[in-house]
mmCIF file of C-alpha atoms and ligand atoms in Angstrom:
data_model
loop_
_atom_site.group_PDB
_atom_site.id
_atom_site.type_symbol
_atom_site.label_atom_id
_atom_site.label_comp_id
_atom_site.label_asym_id
_atom_site.label_seq_id
_atom_site.Cartn_x
_atom_site.Cartn_y
_atom_site.Cartn_z
ATOM 1 C CA MET A 5 8.759 12.579 -5.671
ATOM 2 C CA ASN A 6 11.497 14.943 -4.642
ATOM 3 C CA TYR A 7 14.746 13.057 -3.894
ATOM 4 C CA ASN A 8 16.719 16.243 -3.121
ATOM 5 C CA LYS A 9 16.595 16.134 0.674
ATOM 6 C CA LYS A 10 18.556 17.857 3.347
ATOM 7 C CA THR A 11 21.234 15.735 5.149
ATOM 8 C CA VAL A 12 22.957 15.782 8.470
ATOM 9 C CA LYS A 13 25.601 17.967 6.886
ATOM 10 C CA ASP A 14 23.042 20.702 6.182
ATOM 11 C CA LEU A 15 22.243 21.248 9.951
ATOM 12 C CA ASP A 16 24.404 22.384 12.801
ATOM 13 C CA VAL A 17 23.961 19.578 15.367
ATOM 14 C CA LYS A 18 26.660 20.722 17.847
ATOM 15 C CA GLY A 19 25.416 20.385 21.361
ATOM 16 C CA LYS A 20 22.048 19.251 20.138
ATOM 17 C CA LYS A 21 20.074 16.227 21.034
ATOM 18 C CA VAL A 22 19.693 14.098 17.920
ATOM 19 C CA LEU A 23 17.120 11.349 17.510
ATOM 20 C CA CYS A 24 18.484 9.037 14.895
ATOM 21 C CA ARG A 25 16.289 6.343 13.366
ATOM 22 C CA CYS A 26 18.509 3.396 12.545
ATOM 23 C CA ASP A 27 17.947 0.085 10.975
ATOM 24 C CA PHE A 28 19.106 -2.361 13.662
ATOM 25 C CA ASN A 29 16.827 -5.166 12.495
ATOM 26 C CA VAL A 30 19.599 -7.668 12.597
ATOM 27 C CA PRO A 31 19.271 -11.456 12.143
ATOM 28 C CA GLN A 32 19.666 -13.462 15.417
ATOM 29 C CA ASP A 33 20.388 -16.933 16.369
ATOM 30 C CA LYS A 34 17.001 -18.351 17.439
ATOM 31 C CA ALA A 35 18.337 -20.449 20.361
ATOM 32 C CA THR A 36 20.917 -18.067 21.902
ATOM 33 C CA GLY A 37 19.727 -14.642 20.542
ATOM 34 C CA ALA A 38 23.203 -13.839 19.346
ATOM 35 C CA ILE A 39 23.508 -11.456 16.438
ATOM 36 C CA THR A 40 24.441 -13.583 13.385
ATOM 37 C CA ASP A 41 25.198 -10.762 10.943
ATOM 38 C CA ASP A 42 25.985 -7.198 12.182
ATOM 39 C CA LYS A 43 26.081 -5.622 8.673
ATOM 40 C CA ARG A 44 23.259 -3.361 9.408
ATOM 41 C CA ILE A 45 24.916 -2.022 12.601
ATOM 42 C CA VAL A 46 28.152 -1.503 10.728
ATOM 43 C CA ALA A 47 26.167 0.301 8.071
ATOM 44 C CA ALA A 48 24.878 2.850 10.662
ATOM 45 C CA LEU A 49 28.314 3.690 12.006
ATOM 46 C CA PRO A 50 29.199 6.602 9.483
ATOM 47 C CA THR A 51 26.187 8.695 10.397
ATOM 48 C CA LEU A 52 26.510 7.879 14.175
ATOM 49 C CA LYS A 53 30.129 8.707 14.179
ATOM 50 C CA TYR A 54 29.655 11.935 12.332
ATOM 51 C CA LEU A 55 26.925 13.087 14.773
ATOM 52 C CA LEU A 56 29.132 12.189 17.682
ATOM 53 C CA GLU A 57 32.166 13.922 16.226
ATOM 54 C CA GLN A 58 30.196 17.014 15.605
ATOM 55 C CA GLY A 59 29.274 17.079 19.306
ATOM 56 C CA ALA A 60 25.810 16.065 19.053
ATOM 57 C CA ALA A 61 24.140 13.886 21.903
ATOM 58 C CA VAL A 62 22.706 10.912 19.850
ATOM 59 C CA ILE A 63 19.564 9.063 20.867
ATOM 60 C CA ALA A 64 19.470 6.112 18.467
ATOM 61 C CA CYS A 65 16.363 4.082 17.916
ATOM 62 C CA SER A 66 15.316 1.029 15.868
ATOM 63 C CA HIS A 67 12.871 -1.740 15.599
ATOM 64 C CA LEU A 68 13.848 -5.415 15.847
ATOM 65 C CA GLY A 69 11.692 -8.215 14.465
ATOM 66 C CA LYS A 70 7.899 -8.285 14.879
ATOM 67 C CA PRO A 71 6.883 -7.987 18.499
ATOM 68 C CA LYS A 72 3.528 -6.537 17.513
ATOM 69 C CA GLY A 73 3.249 -3.967 20.222
ATOM 70 C CA GLU A 74 4.254 -6.302 23.152
ATOM 71 C CA ARG A 75 7.464 -6.404 25.114
ATOM 72 C CA LYS A 76 9.293 -9.726 24.067
ATOM 73 C CA GLU A 77 12.456 -10.351 25.761
ATOM 74 C CA SER A 78 13.825 -12.216 22.790
ATOM 75 C CA LEU A 79 13.596 -9.080 20.793
ATOM 76 C CA THR A 80 15.104 -6.614 23.096
ATOM 77 C CA LEU A 81 17.805 -4.331 21.513
ATOM 78 C CA ALA A 82 20.186 -4.838 24.432
ATOM 79 C CA PRO A 83 22.472 -7.038 22.451
ATOM 80 C CA VAL A 84 22.609 -4.473 19.629
ATOM 81 C CA ALA A 85 23.653 -1.765 22.165
ATOM 82 C CA LYS A 86 26.489 -4.026 23.236
ATOM 83 C CA ARG A 87 27.672 -4.756 19.738
ATOM 84 C CA LEU A 88 27.240 -1.042 18.751
ATOM 85 C CA SER A 89 29.383 -0.008 21.743
ATOM 86 C CA GLU A 90 32.041 -2.509 20.612
ATOM 87 C CA LEU A 91 32.012 -1.071 17.038
ATOM 88 C CA LEU A 92 32.023 2.599 18.121
ATOM 89 C CA GLY A 93 34.649 2.002 20.845
ATOM 90 C CA CYS A 94 32.523 3.980 23.457
ATOM 91 C CA GLU A 95 29.697 3.382 25.816
ATOM 92 C CA VAL A 96 26.243 3.031 24.441
ATOM 93 C CA ILE A 97 23.722 3.821 27.245
ATOM 94 C CA PHE A 98 20.768 1.562 26.875
ATOM 95 C CA ALA A 99 17.283 2.606 27.809
ATOM 96 C CA ASN A 100 14.858 -0.125 29.045
ATOM 97 C CA ASP A 101 11.930 1.435 27.398
ATOM 98 C CA THR A 102 11.160 3.684 24.304
ATOM 99 C CA ILE A 103 9.458 6.743 25.773
ATOM 100 C CA GLY A 104 9.032 5.752 29.344
ATOM 101 C CA GLU A 105 10.617 7.084 32.519
ATOM 102 C CA ASP A 106 13.922 5.392 31.769
ATOM 103 C CA ALA A 107 14.308 6.685 28.242
ATOM 104 C CA LYS A 108 13.280 10.269 29.261
ATOM 105 C CA ALA A 109 15.652 10.421 32.187
ATOM 106 C CA LYS A 110 18.620 8.999 30.220
ATOM 107 C CA ALA A 111 17.852 11.337 27.195
ATOM 108 C CA ALA A 112 17.623 14.366 29.507
ATOM 109 C CA ALA A 113 21.017 13.524 31.129
ATOM 110 C CA LEU A 114 22.865 12.683 27.841
ATOM 111 C CA GLN A 115 25.799 14.868 27.078
ATOM 112 C CA PRO A 116 27.251 16.048 23.665
ATOM 113 C CA GLY A 117 29.412 13.273 22.440
ATOM 114 C CA GLN A 118 27.447 10.485 24.193
ATOM 115 C CA ILE A 119 25.117 8.031 22.555
ATOM 116 C CA MET A 120 22.185 6.043 23.865
ATOM 117 C CA LEU A 121 19.817 3.524 22.372
ATOM 118 C CA LEU A 122 16.176 3.226 23.106
ATOM 119 C CA GLU A 123 14.427 -0.157 23.499
ATOM 120 C CA ASN A 124 12.742 -1.783 20.420
ATOM 121 C CA LEU A 125 10.337 0.784 19.115
ATOM 122 C CA ARG A 126 7.842 -1.874 18.119
ATOM 123 C CA PHE A 127 7.364 -3.021 21.770
ATOM 124 C CA ASP A 128 4.763 -0.147 21.673
ATOM 125 C CA ILE A 129 1.810 -0.696 19.273
ATOM 126 C CA ARG A 130 1.845 3.019 18.665
ATOM 127 C CA GLU A 131 4.923 3.054 16.721
ATOM 128 C CA GLU A 132 3.469 1.210 13.716
ATOM 129 C CA LYS A 133 0.202 3.126 13.999
ATOM 130 C CA ASN A 134 2.157 6.281 13.524
ATOM 131 C CA ASP A 135 0.280 7.587 16.652
ATOM 132 C CA PRO A 136 1.016 11.291 17.085
ATOM 133 C CA GLU A 137 1.397 11.165 20.868
ATOM 134 C CA PHE A 138 3.965 8.456 20.643
ATOM 135 C CA ALA A 139 5.669 10.437 17.753
ATOM 136 C CA LYS A 140 5.745 13.527 19.839
ATOM 137 C CA ALA A 141 6.943 11.834 22.961
ATOM 138 C CA LEU A 142 9.994 10.484 20.866
ATOM 139 C CA ALA A 143 10.412 13.909 19.460
ATOM 140 C CA ASP A 144 10.192 15.669 22.815
ATOM 141 C CA MET A 145 13.528 13.930 23.729
ATOM 142 C CA ALA A 146 15.488 15.501 20.942
ATOM 143 C CA GLU A 147 15.973 18.676 18.980
ATOM 144 C CA VAL A 148 16.781 17.218 15.506
ATOM 145 C CA TYR A 149 15.575 14.129 13.674
ATOM 146 C CA VAL A 150 17.928 12.182 11.436
ATOM 147 C CA SER A 151 16.453 9.331 9.386
ATOM 148 C CA ASP A 152 19.028 6.681 8.299
ATOM 149 C CA ALA A 153 16.846 3.519 8.017
ATOM 150 C CA PHE A 154 16.157 3.196 4.471
ATOM 151 C CA GLY A 155 14.660 -0.325 4.971
ATOM 152 C CA THR A 156 11.662 1.270 6.617
ATOM 153 C CA VAL A 157 11.263 4.519 4.665
ATOM 154 C CA HIS A 158 8.185 2.967 2.785
ATOM 155 C CA ARG A 159 6.270 2.732 6.101
ATOM 156 C CA ALA A 160 4.554 5.748 7.677
ATOM 157 C CA HIS A 161 5.354 4.804 11.228
ATOM 158 C CA ALA A 162 5.936 7.136 14.330
ATOM 159 C CA SER A 163 9.770 6.837 14.177
ATOM 160 C CA THR A 164 10.111 6.854 10.364
ATOM 161 C CA ALA A 165 7.694 9.649 9.381
ATOM 162 C CA GLY A 166 5.505 10.910 12.462
ATOM 163 C CA VAL A 167 8.382 12.471 14.437
ATOM 164 C CA ALA A 168 9.213 14.794 11.445
ATOM 165 C CA ALA A 169 6.026 16.814 12.306
ATOM 166 C CA TYR A 170 7.764 17.912 15.449
ATOM 167 C CA LEU A 171 11.473 18.340 14.632
ATOM 168 C CA PRO A 172 13.739 19.493 11.733
ATOM 169 C CA ALA A 173 14.165 16.232 9.822
ATOM 170 C CA VAL A 174 17.179 15.285 7.569
ATOM 171 C CA SER A 175 18.638 12.130 6.142
ATOM 172 C CA GLY A 176 21.699 10.274 7.354
ATOM 173 C CA PHE A 177 24.422 9.066 4.961
ATOM 174 C CA LEU A 178 22.723 5.765 4.188
ATOM 175 C CA ILE A 179 19.521 7.348 2.996
ATOM 176 C CA GLU A 180 21.431 10.092 1.259
ATOM 177 C CA LYS A 181 23.210 7.536 -0.894
ATOM 178 C CA GLU A 182 20.049 5.729 -1.781
ATOM 179 C CA LEU A 183 18.401 8.871 -2.817
ATOM 180 C CA GLU A 184 21.373 10.083 -4.700
ATOM 181 C CA ILE A 185 21.931 6.855 -6.670
ATOM 182 C CA MET A 186 18.403 5.180 -6.921
ATOM 183 C CA GLY A 187 16.733 8.554 -7.106
ATOM 184 C CA GLY A 188 19.278 9.775 -9.789
ATOM 185 C CA ALA A 189 18.684 6.699 -11.774
ATOM 186 C CA LEU A 190 14.970 7.241 -11.937
ATOM 187 C CA ALA A 191 14.825 10.940 -12.230
ATOM 188 C CA ASN A 192 17.805 11.508 -14.593
ATOM 189 C CA PRO A 193 19.364 8.314 -15.747
ATOM 190 C CA LYS A 194 22.661 7.916 -17.631
ATOM 191 C CA ARG A 195 21.241 6.238 -20.719
ATOM 192 C CA PRO A 196 20.585 3.694 -21.993
ATOM 193 C CA LEU A 197 18.747 2.642 -18.849
ATOM 194 C CA VAL A 198 18.386 -1.071 -18.657
ATOM 195 C CA ALA A 199 16.053 -2.646 -16.019
ATOM 196 C CA ILE A 200 16.419 -6.326 -15.196
ATOM 197 C CA LEU A 201 13.469 -7.864 -13.345
ATOM 198 C CA GLY A 202 13.385 -11.450 -12.020
ATOM 199 C CA GLY A 203 12.257 -13.298 -8.926
ATOM 200 C CA ALA A 204 9.297 -15.408 -8.318
ATOM 201 C CA LYS A 205 6.195 -13.367 -9.075
ATOM 202 C CA VAL A 206 4.862 -11.003 -11.643
ATOM 203 C CA SER A 207 2.283 -9.791 -9.043
ATOM 204 C CA SER A 208 4.883 -8.505 -6.637
ATOM 205 C CA LYS A 209 6.407 -6.417 -9.391
ATOM 206 C CA ILE A 210 3.353 -5.029 -11.227
ATOM 207 C CA GLY A 211 4.164 -1.412 -10.112
ATOM 208 C CA VAL A 212 7.799 -1.652 -10.801
ATOM 209 C CA ILE A 213 7.325 -2.877 -14.362
ATOM 210 C CA ASN A 214 4.654 -0.270 -15.096
ATOM 211 C CA ASN A 215 6.764 2.601 -13.770
ATOM 212 C CA LEU A 216 9.935 1.442 -15.420
ATOM 213 C CA LEU A 217 8.238 1.109 -18.778
ATOM 214 C CA ASP A 218 7.896 4.882 -18.618
ATOM 215 C CA ILE A 219 11.547 5.449 -17.788
ATOM 216 C CA ALA A 220 13.826 2.575 -19.225
ATOM 217 C CA ASP A 221 15.068 1.950 -22.658
ATOM 218 C CA THR A 222 15.240 -1.730 -22.251
ATOM 219 C CA ILE A 223 13.414 -4.084 -19.805
ATOM 220 C CA ILE A 224 14.611 -7.670 -19.341
ATOM 221 C CA ILE A 225 12.540 -10.145 -17.600
ATOM 222 C CA GLY A 226 13.835 -13.371 -16.066
ATOM 223 C CA GLY A 227 13.264 -15.566 -13.117
ATOM 224 C CA GLY A 228 10.021 -17.317 -12.349
ATOM 225 C CA MET A 229 7.984 -14.351 -13.471
ATOM 226 C CA ALA A 230 9.087 -14.761 -17.036
ATOM 227 C CA TYR A 231 6.781 -17.614 -17.611
ATOM 228 C CA THR A 232 3.577 -15.831 -17.234
ATOM 229 C CA PHE A 233 4.780 -13.541 -20.022
ATOM 230 C CA ILE A 234 5.795 -16.480 -22.111
ATOM 231 C CA LYS A 235 2.375 -18.044 -21.676
ATOM 232 C CA ALA A 236 0.746 -14.720 -22.558
ATOM 233 C CA MET A 237 2.797 -14.817 -25.799
ATOM 234 C CA GLY A 238 1.377 -18.230 -26.664
ATOM 235 C CA GLY A 239 4.196 -20.387 -25.325
ATOM 236 C CA THR A 240 3.674 -23.610 -23.214
ATOM 237 C CA VAL A 241 5.279 -23.392 -19.610
ATOM 238 C CA GLY A 242 4.772 -26.892 -18.253
ATOM 239 C CA THR A 243 4.620 -26.773 -14.465
ATOM 240 C CA SER A 244 6.627 -23.494 -14.244
ATOM 241 C CA LEU A 245 5.561 -20.755 -11.954
ATOM 242 C CA LEU A 246 2.427 -19.275 -13.634
ATOM 243 C CA GLU A 247 -0.026 -16.435 -12.518
ATOM 244 C CA GLU A 248 -2.895 -17.102 -14.755
ATOM 245 C CA ASP A 249 -4.696 -13.979 -13.457
ATOM 246 C CA ARG A 250 -1.839 -11.856 -14.600
ATOM 247 C CA LEU A 251 -1.799 -12.896 -18.268
ATOM 248 C CA ASP A 252 -3.887 -9.898 -19.411
ATOM 249 C CA TYR A 253 -1.487 -7.602 -17.411
ATOM 250 C CA CYS A 254 1.507 -9.189 -19.114
ATOM 251 C CA LYS A 255 -0.050 -8.690 -22.517
ATOM 252 C CA GLU A 256 -0.764 -5.087 -21.674
ATOM 253 C CA MET A 257 2.748 -4.515 -20.459
ATOM 254 C CA MET A 258 4.184 -5.970 -23.651
ATOM 255 C CA ALA A 259 1.863 -3.727 -25.772
ATOM 256 C CA LYS A 260 2.940 -0.644 -23.715
ATOM 257 C CA ALA A 261 6.547 -1.546 -24.354
ATOM 258 C CA LYS A 262 5.912 -1.747 -28.222
ATOM 259 C CA GLU A 263 4.091 1.570 -28.023
ATOM 260 C CA LYS A 264 6.804 3.348 -26.148
ATOM 261 C CA GLY A 265 9.656 1.770 -28.034
ATOM 262 C CA VAL A 266 11.118 0.085 -25.109
ATOM 263 C CA LYS A 267 13.041 -2.950 -25.787
ATOM 264 C CA PHE A 268 11.428 -5.837 -23.963
ATOM 265 C CA LEU A 269 13.501 -9.003 -23.594
ATOM 266 C CA LEU A 270 12.307 -12.510 -22.284
ATOM 267 C CA PRO A 271 14.285 -15.659 -21.955
ATOM 268 C CA VAL A 272 14.710 -17.683 -25.284
ATOM 269 C CA ASP A 273 16.036 -20.792 -23.640
ATOM 270 C CA THR A 274 15.461 -22.337 -20.229
ATOM 271 C CA LEU A 275 17.055 -24.781 -17.859
ATOM 272 C CA CYS A 276 14.154 -26.869 -16.537
ATOM 273 C CA ALA A 277 13.645 -29.746 -14.108
ATOM 274 C CA ALA A 278 11.132 -32.411 -13.460
ATOM 275 C CA GLU A 279 10.698 -31.258 -9.803
ATOM 276 C CA PHE A 280 11.558 -28.285 -7.623
ATOM 277 C CA SER A 281 14.589 -29.680 -6.028
ATOM 278 C CA ALA A 282 18.317 -28.928 -5.663
ATOM 279 C CA ASP A 283 19.196 -32.461 -7.031
ATOM 280 C CA ALA A 284 16.981 -32.153 -10.078
ATOM 281 C CA THR A 285 18.872 -32.699 -13.335
ATOM 282 C CA PRO A 286 18.919 -29.574 -15.474
ATOM 283 C CA GLU A 287 17.513 -29.979 -19.050
ATOM 284 C CA LEU A 288 17.783 -27.275 -21.630
ATOM 285 C CA VAL A 289 14.724 -26.509 -23.675
ATOM 286 C CA GLU A 290 13.347 -23.574 -25.666
ATOM 287 C CA THR A 291 11.359 -21.245 -23.447
ATOM 288 C CA MET A 292 8.333 -20.998 -25.694
ATOM 289 C CA ALA A 293 8.055 -24.890 -25.599
ATOM 290 C CA ILE A 294 8.645 -26.114 -22.117
ATOM 291 C CA PRO A 295 7.270 -29.792 -21.926
ATOM 292 C CA ALA A 296 4.123 -30.344 -19.979
ATOM 293 C CA ASP A 297 5.832 -32.104 -17.143
ATOM 294 C CA ARG A 298 8.816 -29.762 -16.705
ATOM 295 C CA MET A 299 9.329 -26.564 -14.780
ATOM 296 C CA GLY A 300 11.598 -23.584 -15.723
ATOM 297 C CA MET A 301 14.271 -23.111 -13.101
ATOM 298 C CA ASP A 302 16.926 -20.925 -14.717
ATOM 299 C CA ILE A 303 17.672 -19.024 -17.947
ATOM 300 C CA GLY A 304 19.752 -20.885 -20.436
ATOM 301 C CA PRO A 305 22.997 -20.072 -22.279
ATOM 302 C CA LYS A 306 21.375 -18.259 -25.120
ATOM 303 C CA THR A 307 19.383 -16.164 -22.901
ATOM 304 C CA ILE A 308 22.442 -15.269 -20.856
ATOM 305 C CA GLU A 309 24.296 -14.061 -24.004
ATOM 306 C CA LEU A 310 21.181 -12.101 -24.925
ATOM 307 C CA PHE A 311 20.857 -10.314 -21.677
ATOM 308 C CA ALA A 312 24.514 -9.858 -21.133
ATOM 309 C CA ASP A 313 24.725 -8.216 -24.497
ATOM 310 C CA ALA A 314 21.856 -5.803 -23.501
ATOM 311 C CA VAL A 315 23.705 -4.544 -20.442
ATOM 312 C CA LYS A 316 27.071 -4.235 -22.130
ATOM 313 C CA ASP A 317 26.733 -0.754 -23.361
ATOM 314 C CA ALA A 318 24.270 0.367 -20.855
ATOM 315 C CA GLY A 319 24.620 3.744 -19.004
ATOM 316 C CA THR A 320 22.539 2.559 -15.974
ATOM 317 C CA VAL A 321 21.354 -0.966 -15.036
ATOM 318 C CA ILE A 322 18.801 -1.529 -12.288
ATOM 319 C CA TRP A 323 18.456 -5.108 -11.269
ATOM 320 C CA ASN A 324 15.765 -6.570 -9.016
ATOM 321 C CA GLY A 325 15.138 -10.191 -8.603
ATOM 322 C CA PRO A 326 17.123 -13.345 -9.436
ATOM 323 C CA MET A 327 17.266 -14.918 -12.857
ATOM 324 C CA GLY A 328 16.478 -18.476 -11.559
ATOM 325 C CA VAL A 329 16.390 -20.560 -8.408
ATOM 326 C CA PHE A 330 19.938 -19.333 -7.460
ATOM 327 C CA GLU A 331 19.623 -21.086 -4.084
ATOM 328 C CA PHE A 332 20.193 -24.397 -5.877
ATOM 329 C CA PRO A 333 23.871 -24.489 -7.412
ATOM 330 C CA ALA A 334 22.465 -26.284 -10.479
ATOM 331 C CA PHE A 335 20.136 -23.412 -11.219
ATOM 332 C CA ALA A 336 22.407 -20.453 -10.196
ATOM 333 C CA GLU A 337 24.316 -19.917 -13.445
ATOM 334 C CA GLY A 338 21.844 -17.496 -14.951
ATOM 335 C CA THR A 339 21.917 -15.136 -11.994
ATOM 336 C CA ARG A 340 25.772 -15.661 -11.559
ATOM 337 C CA ALA A 341 26.474 -14.721 -15.301
ATOM 338 C CA LEU A 342 24.214 -11.731 -15.194
ATOM 339 C CA ALA A 343 25.862 -10.473 -12.059
ATOM 340 C CA LYS A 344 29.180 -11.020 -13.806
ATOM 341 C CA ALA A 345 28.027 -9.138 -16.789
ATOM 342 C CA LEU A 346 26.900 -6.267 -14.520
ATOM 343 C CA ALA A 347 30.344 -6.246 -12.867
ATOM 344 C CA GLU A 348 31.983 -5.940 -16.187
ATOM 345 C CA THR A 349 30.008 -3.025 -17.600
ATOM 346 C CA ASN A 350 31.102 0.634 -17.177
ATOM 347 C CA ALA A 351 27.439 1.349 -16.357
ATOM 348 C CA ILE A 352 26.058 2.508 -12.986
ATOM 349 C CA THR A 353 24.790 -0.711 -11.648
ATOM 350 C CA ILE A 354 22.145 -0.748 -8.962
ATOM 351 C CA VAL A 355 20.828 -3.861 -7.238
ATOM 352 C CA GLY A 356 17.605 -3.783 -5.327
ATOM 353 C CA GLY A 357 17.530 -5.159 -1.817
ATOM 354 C CA GLY A 358 16.176 -8.459 -0.541
ATOM 355 C CA ASP A 359 16.861 -11.572 -2.740
ATOM 356 C CA SER A 360 18.863 -9.753 -5.460
ATOM 357 C CA ALA A 361 21.286 -8.440 -2.929
ATOM 358 C CA ALA A 362 21.533 -11.780 -1.252
ATOM 359 C CA ALA A 363 22.216 -13.454 -4.692
ATOM 360 C CA VAL A 364 24.899 -10.922 -5.667
ATOM 361 C CA ALA A 365 26.568 -11.315 -2.231
ATOM 362 C CA GLN A 366 26.271 -15.042 -2.145
ATOM 363 C CA LEU A 367 27.856 -15.175 -5.735
ATOM 364 C CA GLY A 368 30.763 -12.880 -4.783
ATOM 365 C CA PHE A 369 29.925 -9.737 -6.858
ATOM 366 C CA ALA A 370 28.879 -7.474 -4.130
ATOM 367 C CA ASP A 371 31.800 -5.182 -4.252
ATOM 368 C CA LYS A 372 31.571 -4.922 -8.023
ATOM 369 C CA MET A 373 28.217 -3.063 -8.055
ATOM 370 C CA THR A 374 27.849 0.757 -7.887
ATOM 371 C CA HIS A 375 25.190 0.378 -5.144
ATOM 372 C CA ILE A 376 23.294 -2.343 -3.554
ATOM 373 C CA SER A 377 20.171 -1.027 -1.869
ATOM 374 C CA THR A 378 19.684 -1.644 1.852
ATOM 375 C CA GLY A 379 16.017 -1.933 1.642
ATOM 376 C CA GLY A 380 13.880 -4.900 0.166
ATOM 377 C CA GLY A 381 10.348 -3.517 0.208
ATOM 378 C CA ALA A 382 11.509 0.026 0.287
ATOM 379 C CA SER A 383 13.530 -0.350 -2.826
ATOM 380 C CA LEU A 384 10.738 -2.025 -4.663
ATOM 381 C CA GLU A 385 8.407 0.902 -3.767
ATOM 382 C CA PHE A 386 11.164 3.343 -4.797
ATOM 383 C CA LEU A 387 11.313 1.683 -8.210
ATOM 384 C CA GLU A 388 7.408 1.811 -8.525
ATOM 385 C CA GLY A 389 7.889 5.626 -8.174
ATOM 386 C CA LYS A 390 5.649 5.612 -5.135
ATOM 387 C CA GLU A 391 5.869 8.400 -2.521
ATOM 388 C CA LEU A 392 7.953 7.147 0.436
ATOM 389 C CA PRO A 393 6.695 8.534 3.723
ATOM 390 C CA GLY A 394 10.124 8.368 5.386
ATOM 391 C CA VAL A 395 11.568 10.352 2.631
ATOM 392 C CA ALA A 396 8.706 12.767 1.808
ATOM 393 C CA CYS A 397 8.896 13.937 5.481
ATOM 394 C CA LEU A 398 12.422 15.136 5.188
ATOM 395 C CA LEU A 399 13.348 18.829 4.594
ATOM 396 C CA ASP A 400 13.801 19.650 1.000
ATOM 397 C CA LYS A 401 17.171 21.152 -0.024
HETATM 398 P P1 AMP B 526 11.397 -12.316 -5.269
HETATM 399 O O1 AMP B 526 11.401 -12.232 -3.786
HETATM 400 O O2 AMP B 526 10.152 -12.166 -5.961
HETATM 401 O O3 AMP B 526 12.494 -11.445 -5.866
HETATM 402 O O4 AMP B 526 11.885 -13.828 -5.647
HETATM 403 C C1 AMP B 526 13.032 -14.342 -5.314
HETATM 404 C C2 AMP B 526 12.787 -15.851 -5.417
HETATM 405 O O5 AMP B 526 12.533 -16.225 -6.725
HETATM 406 C C3 AMP B 526 14.171 -16.618 -5.179
HETATM 407 O O6 AMP B 526 13.939 -17.288 -3.903
HETATM 408 C C4 AMP B 526 14.247 -17.611 -6.316
HETATM 409 O O7 AMP B 526 14.576 -18.958 -5.951
HETATM 410 C C5 AMP B 526 12.749 -17.524 -6.909
HETATM 411 N N1 AMP B 526 12.785 -17.997 -8.331
HETATM 412 C C6 AMP B 526 13.536 -17.277 -9.291
HETATM 413 N N2 AMP B 526 13.355 -17.989 -10.484
HETATM 414 C C7 AMP B 526 12.495 -18.990 -10.148
HETATM 415 C C8 AMP B 526 11.951 -19.957 -10.962
HETATM 416 N N3 AMP B 526 12.235 -20.084 -12.418
HETATM 417 N N4 AMP B 526 11.012 -20.866 -10.421
HETATM 418 C C9 AMP B 526 10.724 -20.675 -9.065
HETATM 419 N N5 AMP B 526 11.314 -19.775 -8.338
HETATM 420 C C10 AMP B 526 12.183 -18.948 -8.875
#
């Protein structure tokens, strides 16, 4: 996969109509519809401001939620247009449809230095189907396509990939950074490269483990997924998360690590509980011998030391998935301690999106990381080494 893609800076956008795919999929209050976190709108500002300053006429577009091809008033992007206008300090013209009469008329009248926002792309079923006619209708409103929604680059939708067939396609600054840092870490990492994988399930990270075994020097496994590995090694895991149907896979991965000389670290001690509850009393046990009526909820202090030691002299650390049930304070220490260890290394530290990003933010270490990916599913597929349609469609440098 080529991560070296042209960016907005490689094109002259002055006086041009630019279709910019943003990620305005913001969380909203269910009752009032108010935006509860505008981080994604704020994140889009550098690219949008740059385009406006260069004298482009910007047609921004995004999806919001899962309307499944139907117009749902609760998922209109109108509140996003309002918030975006406040943040940019200028009017954001809002189109009541995506490729309909209103959008076309407003796009045609748009002047350099002005910005408009199309209505929720997923109100039209053809968006997610990557329908060529829908993609062409989007493209027909503009002369250049800028992709800046990293969270959807793993999807081949009309606005994330299809439009690139009709317009010169480049990345915005958000995607540029993701490609530079994550792409750099995979293609040409500063070594040693340590990958830390956690979270609930082995099955959701099979492709990631497999790919990273070809690239990393050390792989650390924590979180709920560790217990399937422990069982595969002959340990007892009690009532911990276990994926029986992945035991052979775990054995294969450990054999592959051995064959490739990749250090493969698993928890040696575990904080367990009698039940999955925030009020459960943590009990410390050896990971290979979890009692039959106990479940592993977090890594223990010896494991924290082992894992922290492994990242201390790393050149690059890639982290995806919490080390335990960090949502419960009694079982958050493993994730917190590892976040702290990452914050203290001189390594390039990259945190995958989704739960890992939430954990790092919740525990107060977000500004200590080199990069926190803005995509959950997208960053997983990135780490799997898969071709991302929303990246592959951009012009090579
Ligand atoms: P994922 O989306 O696969 O990265 O999983 C994240 C979730 O894994 C978080 O909600 C954690 O609470 C959960 N998790 C981490 N460790 C454990 C564990 N030992 N047992 C159960 N759930 C866990």
